[in-house]
Each structure stands twice: as C-alpha cells, then as structure tokens.
Short mmCIF file of C-alpha atoms in Angstrom, two decimals:
data_model
loop_
_atom_site.label_atom_id
_atom_site.label_comp_id
_atom_site.label_asym_id
_atom_site.label_seq_id
_atom_site.Cartn_x
_atom_site.Cartn_y
_atom_site.Cartn_z
CA MET A 181 0.05 0.01 0.01
CA LEU A 182 1.63 3.21 -1.10
CA LEU A 183 -0.66 5.63 0.82
CA GLU A 184 -2.52 4.78 3.92
CA ILE A 185 -5.12 7.14 5.36
CA THR A 186 -6.12 6.26 8.87
CA GLN A 187 -8.98 7.97 10.85
CA ILE A 188 -8.44 11.43 9.36
CA THR A 189 -10.66 13.98 10.96
CA GLN A 190 -10.89 17.73 10.19
CA HIS A 191 -12.83 20.28 12.19
CA PHE A 192 -13.25 23.95 11.04
CA GLY A 193 -14.61 25.54 14.21
CA GLY A 194 -17.78 23.70 14.91
CA LEU A 195 -18.03 22.13 11.40
CA CYS A 196 -16.78 18.59 11.02
CA ALA A 197 -15.49 18.28 7.41
CA LEU A 198 -14.04 14.89 7.67
CA ALA A 199 -14.91 12.30 10.28
CA GLY A 200 -12.49 9.44 10.75
CA VAL A 201 -11.74 8.78 7.01
CA SER A 202 -9.71 5.65 6.39
CA PHE A 203 -8.67 3.91 3.12
CA GLY A 204 -5.64 2.94 1.23
CA VAL A 205 -4.19 3.55 -2.25
CA GLU A 206 -2.25 0.63 -3.93
CA SER A 207 1.01 1.47 -5.64
CA GLY A 208 0.46 1.87 -9.40
CA SER A 209 -3.20 2.16 -9.21
CA VAL A 210 -5.72 4.81 -10.28
CA HIS A 211 -8.02 5.40 -7.30
CA GLY A 212 -11.11 7.55 -7.52
CA LEU A 213 -12.47 9.68 -4.65
CA ILE A 214 -15.95 10.69 -5.34
CA GLY A 215 -19.01 12.15 -3.51
CA PRO A 216 -21.55 14.84 -3.72
CA ASN A 217 -20.44 18.51 -3.29
CA GLY A 218 -19.48 19.35 0.23
CA ALA A 219 -18.48 15.68 0.93
CA GLY A 220 -14.93 16.64 2.06
CA LYS A 221 -12.94 15.49 -1.08
CA THR A 222 -10.85 18.62 -1.58
CA THR A 223 -10.43 18.93 2.11
CA LEU A 224 -8.77 15.48 2.09
CA ILE A 225 -6.59 16.32 -0.78
CA ASN A 226 -5.48 19.47 0.89
CA ILE A 227 -4.49 17.34 3.93
CA LEU A 228 -2.66 14.86 1.80
CA SER A 229 -0.66 17.55 0.15
CA GLY A 230 0.16 19.27 3.40
CA ILE A 231 -1.79 22.54 2.68
CA THR A 232 -4.07 21.91 5.67
CA PRO A 233 -3.13 19.97 8.67
CA ALA A 234 -5.59 17.37 9.99
CA THR A 235 -7.16 17.75 13.40
CA SER A 236 -6.41 14.10 14.05
CA GLY A 237 -5.45 10.86 12.29
CA THR A 238 -2.44 9.63 10.41
CA LEU A 239 -1.06 9.53 6.98
CA ARG A 240 1.61 7.09 5.77
CA PHE A 241 3.30 7.41 2.27
CA ASP A 242 5.44 4.43 1.40
CA ASP A 243 5.45 3.35 5.06
CA ARG A 244 6.57 6.79 6.21
CA ARG A 245 4.36 8.89 8.43
CA ILE A 246 3.76 12.32 6.74
CA ASP A 247 0.83 13.98 8.48
CA THR A 248 3.05 16.34 10.44
CA PHE A 249 5.13 17.30 7.30
CA PRO A 250 4.69 20.82 5.73
CA ALA A 251 3.63 21.00 2.09
CA HIS A 252 7.14 21.42 0.61
CA LYS A 253 8.37 18.30 2.49
CA ILE A 254 5.51 16.16 1.22
CA ALA A 255 6.16 17.44 -2.29
CA SER A 256 9.72 16.59 -1.95
CA LEU A 257 8.91 12.85 -1.10
CA GLY A 258 7.09 12.65 -4.54
CA ILE A 259 3.57 13.76 -4.13
CA ALA A 260 2.25 16.41 -6.67
CA ARG A 261 -1.22 17.67 -7.14
CA THR A 262 -3.44 19.80 -9.24
CA PHE A 263 -6.14 22.21 -7.99
CA GLN A 264 -9.93 22.43 -8.42
CA ASN A 265 -9.37 26.22 -9.06
CA ILE A 266 -6.57 26.34 -11.62
CA ARG A 267 -3.31 27.90 -10.20
CA LEU A 268 -0.89 28.69 -12.94
CA PHE A 269 1.61 31.58 -13.44
CA PRO A 270 -0.57 33.42 -16.04
CA ALA A 271 2.07 35.75 -17.29
CA LEU A 272 4.63 32.92 -18.00
CA THR A 273 4.53 30.69 -21.10
CA CYS A 274 3.46 27.14 -21.03
CA LEU A 275 7.10 26.02 -21.17
CA GLU A 276 8.07 28.27 -18.31
CA ASN A 277 5.23 26.99 -16.22
CA VAL A 278 6.46 23.52 -16.68
CA ILE A 279 10.01 24.40 -16.03
CA ALA A 280 9.00 26.05 -12.80
CA GLY A 281 7.52 22.73 -11.82
CA GLN A 282 10.84 21.11 -11.82
CA HIS A 283 12.25 23.11 -8.93
CA LEU A 284 11.87 20.06 -6.50
CA ILE A 285 14.23 18.01 -8.76
CA ALA A 286 16.68 20.70 -9.75
CA GLU A 287 20.25 19.30 -9.29
CA ARG A 288 21.91 22.59 -9.08
CA PRO A 289 21.46 25.41 -6.60
CA LEU A 290 20.07 28.85 -7.58
CA LEU A 291 23.37 30.92 -7.51
CA PRO A 292 25.14 29.01 -10.32
CA ARG A 293 22.10 29.38 -12.52
CA LEU A 294 21.88 33.01 -11.85
CA LEU A 295 25.47 33.45 -12.75
CA CYS A 296 24.99 31.40 -15.91
CA LEU A 297 27.78 29.10 -15.12
CA PRO A 298 28.47 26.35 -17.82
CA GLY A 299 27.27 23.48 -15.85
CA ALA A 300 24.08 25.35 -14.95
CA ILE A 301 23.54 26.31 -18.55
CA ARG A 302 23.75 22.64 -19.74
CA GLN A 303 21.44 21.64 -16.93
CA GLU A 304 18.82 24.32 -17.89
CA ALA A 305 18.87 22.88 -21.44
CA VAL A 306 18.06 19.53 -20.05
CA TYR A 307 15.09 20.94 -17.90
CA LYS A 308 13.96 22.72 -21.05
CA GLN A 309 13.88 19.52 -23.19
CA GLN A 310 12.25 17.60 -20.29
CA SER A 311 9.57 20.22 -20.14
CA LEU A 312 9.00 20.13 -23.84
CA ASP A 313 8.65 16.41 -23.72
CA ILE A 314 5.97 16.84 -20.93
CA LEU A 315 3.98 19.35 -23.03
CA VAL A 316 4.09 16.80 -25.89
CA ARG A 317 2.51 14.24 -23.59
CA VAL A 318 -0.34 16.42 -22.53
CA GLY A 319 -1.03 17.67 -26.07
CA LEU A 320 0.37 21.30 -25.62
CA ALA A 321 3.57 21.17 -27.57
CA ASP A 322 2.15 23.71 -30.04
CA ARG A 323 1.27 26.02 -27.13
CA ALA A 324 4.89 26.02 -25.65
CA ASP A 325 5.46 29.63 -26.22
CA PHE A 326 1.90 30.88 -25.44
CA SER A 327 1.27 32.68 -22.18
CA ALA A 328 -0.90 30.64 -19.83
CA GLN A 329 -3.41 33.37 -19.62
CA HIS A 330 -4.14 32.98 -23.32
CA LEU A 331 -4.99 29.35 -23.15
CA SER A 332 -8.44 27.89 -23.16
CA TYR A 333 -9.96 26.55 -20.03
CA GLY A 334 -9.24 22.92 -21.00
CA GLU A 335 -5.79 23.76 -22.05
CA ARG A 336 -5.07 25.38 -18.73
CA ARG A 337 -6.31 22.22 -17.07
CA ARG A 338 -3.77 20.18 -19.11
CA LEU A 339 -0.96 22.55 -18.35
CA GLU A 340 -1.55 22.16 -14.66
CA ILE A 341 -1.24 18.46 -15.07
CA ALA A 342 1.90 19.02 -16.94
CA ARG A 343 3.42 21.27 -14.28
CA ALA A 344 2.61 18.54 -11.64
CA LEU A 345 4.28 15.92 -13.84
CA ALA A 346 7.49 18.02 -13.96
CA SER A 347 8.45 17.05 -10.47
CA CYS A 348 8.48 13.35 -11.44
CA PRO A 349 5.87 12.30 -8.66
CA ARG A 350 5.30 8.86 -7.43
CA LEU A 351 1.79 9.86 -6.36
CA LEU A 352 -0.31 12.36 -8.39
CA LEU A 353 -3.33 14.04 -6.75
CA LEU A 354 -5.78 15.22 -9.38
CA ASP A 355 -8.58 17.46 -8.42
CA GLU A 356 -11.28 17.48 -11.01
CA PRO A 357 -8.74 17.17 -13.91
CA VAL A 358 -11.32 17.09 -16.76
CA ALA A 359 -13.84 19.63 -15.43
CA GLY A 360 -14.83 21.96 -18.30
CA MET A 361 -13.18 19.92 -20.98
CA ARG A 362 -14.72 18.95 -24.38
CA ARG A 363 -15.12 15.14 -24.92
CA GLN A 364 -11.96 14.89 -27.06
CA GLU A 365 -9.97 16.72 -24.43
CA MET A 366 -11.25 14.29 -21.80
CA LEU A 367 -10.36 11.31 -23.85
CA SER A 368 -6.84 12.68 -24.24
CA VAL A 369 -6.52 13.15 -20.44
CA ALA A 370 -7.95 9.68 -19.85
CA GLU A 371 -5.38 8.23 -22.14
CA LEU A 372 -2.63 10.10 -20.30
CA ILE A 373 -3.74 8.98 -16.96
CA HIS A 374 -3.94 5.32 -18.11
CA THR A 375 -0.42 5.60 -19.48
CA LEU A 376 1.05 6.99 -16.46
CA SER A 377 -0.51 4.29 -14.30
CA GLN A 378 0.91 1.69 -16.75
CA GLU A 379 4.32 3.32 -16.17
CA GLY A 380 4.00 2.81 -12.46
CA MET A 381 2.69 6.23 -11.23
CA THR A 382 -0.01 6.10 -8.56
CA ILE A 383 -2.97 8.41 -9.10
CA LEU A 384 -5.74 9.50 -6.76
CA LEU A 385 -8.31 11.60 -8.61
CA ILE A 386 -11.39 13.56 -7.70
CA GLU A 387 -13.92 13.83 -10.50
CA HIS A 388 -17.65 14.52 -10.93
CA ASN A 389 -17.79 12.85 -14.27
CA MET A 390 -18.88 9.36 -13.21
CA ALA A 391 -18.23 7.69 -16.67
CA PHE A 392 -14.65 8.97 -16.61
CA VAL A 393 -14.01 7.65 -12.99
CA MET A 394 -15.76 4.26 -13.68
CA GLU A 395 -13.63 3.74 -16.76
CA LEU A 396 -10.27 4.60 -15.43
CA CYS A 397 -10.39 3.58 -11.71
CA SER A 398 -9.56 0.21 -10.33
CA GLN A 399 -10.85 1.28 -6.82
CA ILE A 400 -13.13 3.99 -5.82
CA THR A 401 -13.71 5.54 -2.37
CA VAL A 402 -17.08 7.38 -1.81
CA LEU A 403 -17.34 10.13 0.69
CA ASN A 404 -20.64 11.70 1.95
CA PHE A 405 -20.80 14.37 4.81
CA GLY A 406 -17.14 13.74 5.61
CA SER A 407 -17.39 9.97 6.10
CA VAL A 408 -16.47 7.03 3.91
CA ILE A 409 -19.52 5.15 2.58
CA THR A 410 -17.55 2.50 0.90
CA THR A 411 -14.39 1.69 -1.03
CA GLY A 412 -14.51 -0.97 -3.80
CA THR A 413 -14.29 -1.73 -7.50
CA PRO A 414 -16.38 0.42 -9.91
CA ALA A 415 -18.99 -2.39 -10.13
CA GLU A 416 -19.24 -2.65 -6.27
CA VAL A 417 -19.53 1.05 -5.83
CA GLY A 418 -22.12 1.43 -8.63
CA ARG A 419 -24.50 -0.93 -7.02
CA HIS A 420 -23.96 0.12 -3.38
CA PRO A 421 -27.38 1.29 -2.02
CA GLU A 422 -25.85 4.17 0.14
CA VAL A 423 -23.83 5.44 -2.84
CA ILE A 424 -27.05 5.40 -4.98
CA GLU A 425 -28.90 7.28 -2.23
CA ALA A 426 -26.19 9.81 -1.87
CA TYR A 427 -26.27 10.74 -5.48
CA LEU A 428 -29.96 10.27 -6.32
CA GLY A 429 -31.74 10.67 -3.04
CA LYS A 430 -34.31 8.31 -1.68
CA SER A 431 -36.98 6.99 -3.87
CA ASP A 432 -40.67 7.94 -3.12
CA GLN A 433 -41.40 4.45 -1.92
CA ASP A 434 -38.56 4.72 0.74
CA ALA A 435 -39.69 8.08 1.99
#
C-alpha cells in the first residue's frame, strides 16, 4: 500500500468536514475519490498535500508517516497535485510554467544558475527539453510559447497536469482534472492517466464525471458528509445502496 489514510478527521470551528476517514491507495493504481459537493474530497486532498493539517488521524506514504510534514516536504517525497481552481503563472509561457514545476528535482542550486555558469546552462537545457517532452505528452507542444493566460480553459487544465508531472511524482493527486473539458480533451487526459498508471505512477483523482471515473479507476472511495460510505471496485460502488442514495436521493417508496 503506497498511501495509507487512517482515521483522518478535520474540524473547522464547529464544522466537521471529515470524520474518521480511512482507506488505502495501492501502488500503481488509479484510485477515484467521489462524493456529492461538500462531501470533504478537496479537504482531504489539501491534507494529503500538506496545505491543511488534519485535526487528528495519520497519513503514511511508502510506510513513512507524513501527516506532520509541511507542504514542501511532502512534495519533495514525490507527491504532486493539481487544484480544483486552476493555479498557474498566467504571465509565463506554457514552457516556463512546466520548467517552474521542476524546482523540486533541480540538481544545481540557484546561484550557479543566476551566474550562468556552464554546468548550470547545460542543466537548464536538459530541464527545457524535459519540459517540452511533458508538453508533448499532454498535447500542448504547439502552445509552448503561449502565455498561460491566453489558453482555453481545457488547455489550462492540461497545463496544470503538465506542471505537476514536471516534479516526477510517485503519487499524483488530481482535483477534477477534466472539469470543463470537451469530450476529445477528456479522452486525451484519460489516455494520459492510463499511460502514467501503466508506467508505475499512482494516481488519486477527484472527479464528478462518473463515466470518466468508472472507466479509469480500479478502486473508488465514496465520501458523503465527511465520512466514507464504501471503497470498492467500480462495479461494487455502482450498485451500493448508500452510494445510489447519496447521488440520487431516496425513492418515493422509501420516503
């Protein structure tokens, strides 16, 4: 188990956003995290990435406890994320945004790069080529020199995924990666996620597009009102009565 989430609870004042959430994510899997709006999905992702400390509970990544680590330390261990609300550097080009995502794996300190020393120049060329390769993977090679602010909504989504990939993560947290995308763009992202998983990357994704989740994920965890309803295969989750009720409400005959 690459990621173990145990009894994670989060209180915001008198509000309990998460109530003893527990589940695991297998190495190399695509694991879905679903639930109605307000179920606590993004709150959990914020805890996993170190943005928000949990009120209680433990997180273990590769058998190492990480729930007390700050965000930069968690990122340095190989956990990267995207955001529900896109967070790019709008004035930078696509290429520059992806290069910025490589800061965690940069082999040389900042000073030699600022002084344009030969070794630093060679390394910068490597980072640039690696970033271009990532843009190819997400279908943005022809937008490398475009400012992020001039991209379409779907393109900005893909650029955020590209920037997350630049740090060579072992665990990728995707918060609604295909929200607002056209069908062809969604298919492209689905193919990318499948390929990353085949290459050994572990992915935990939040997504409201149920067809997307059911097609890609080997395991799905369902949250409602901050608690886990169930974790199982897409088939098991799809026929679970509490999951059906959470999404569709009780039928008239059950009222």
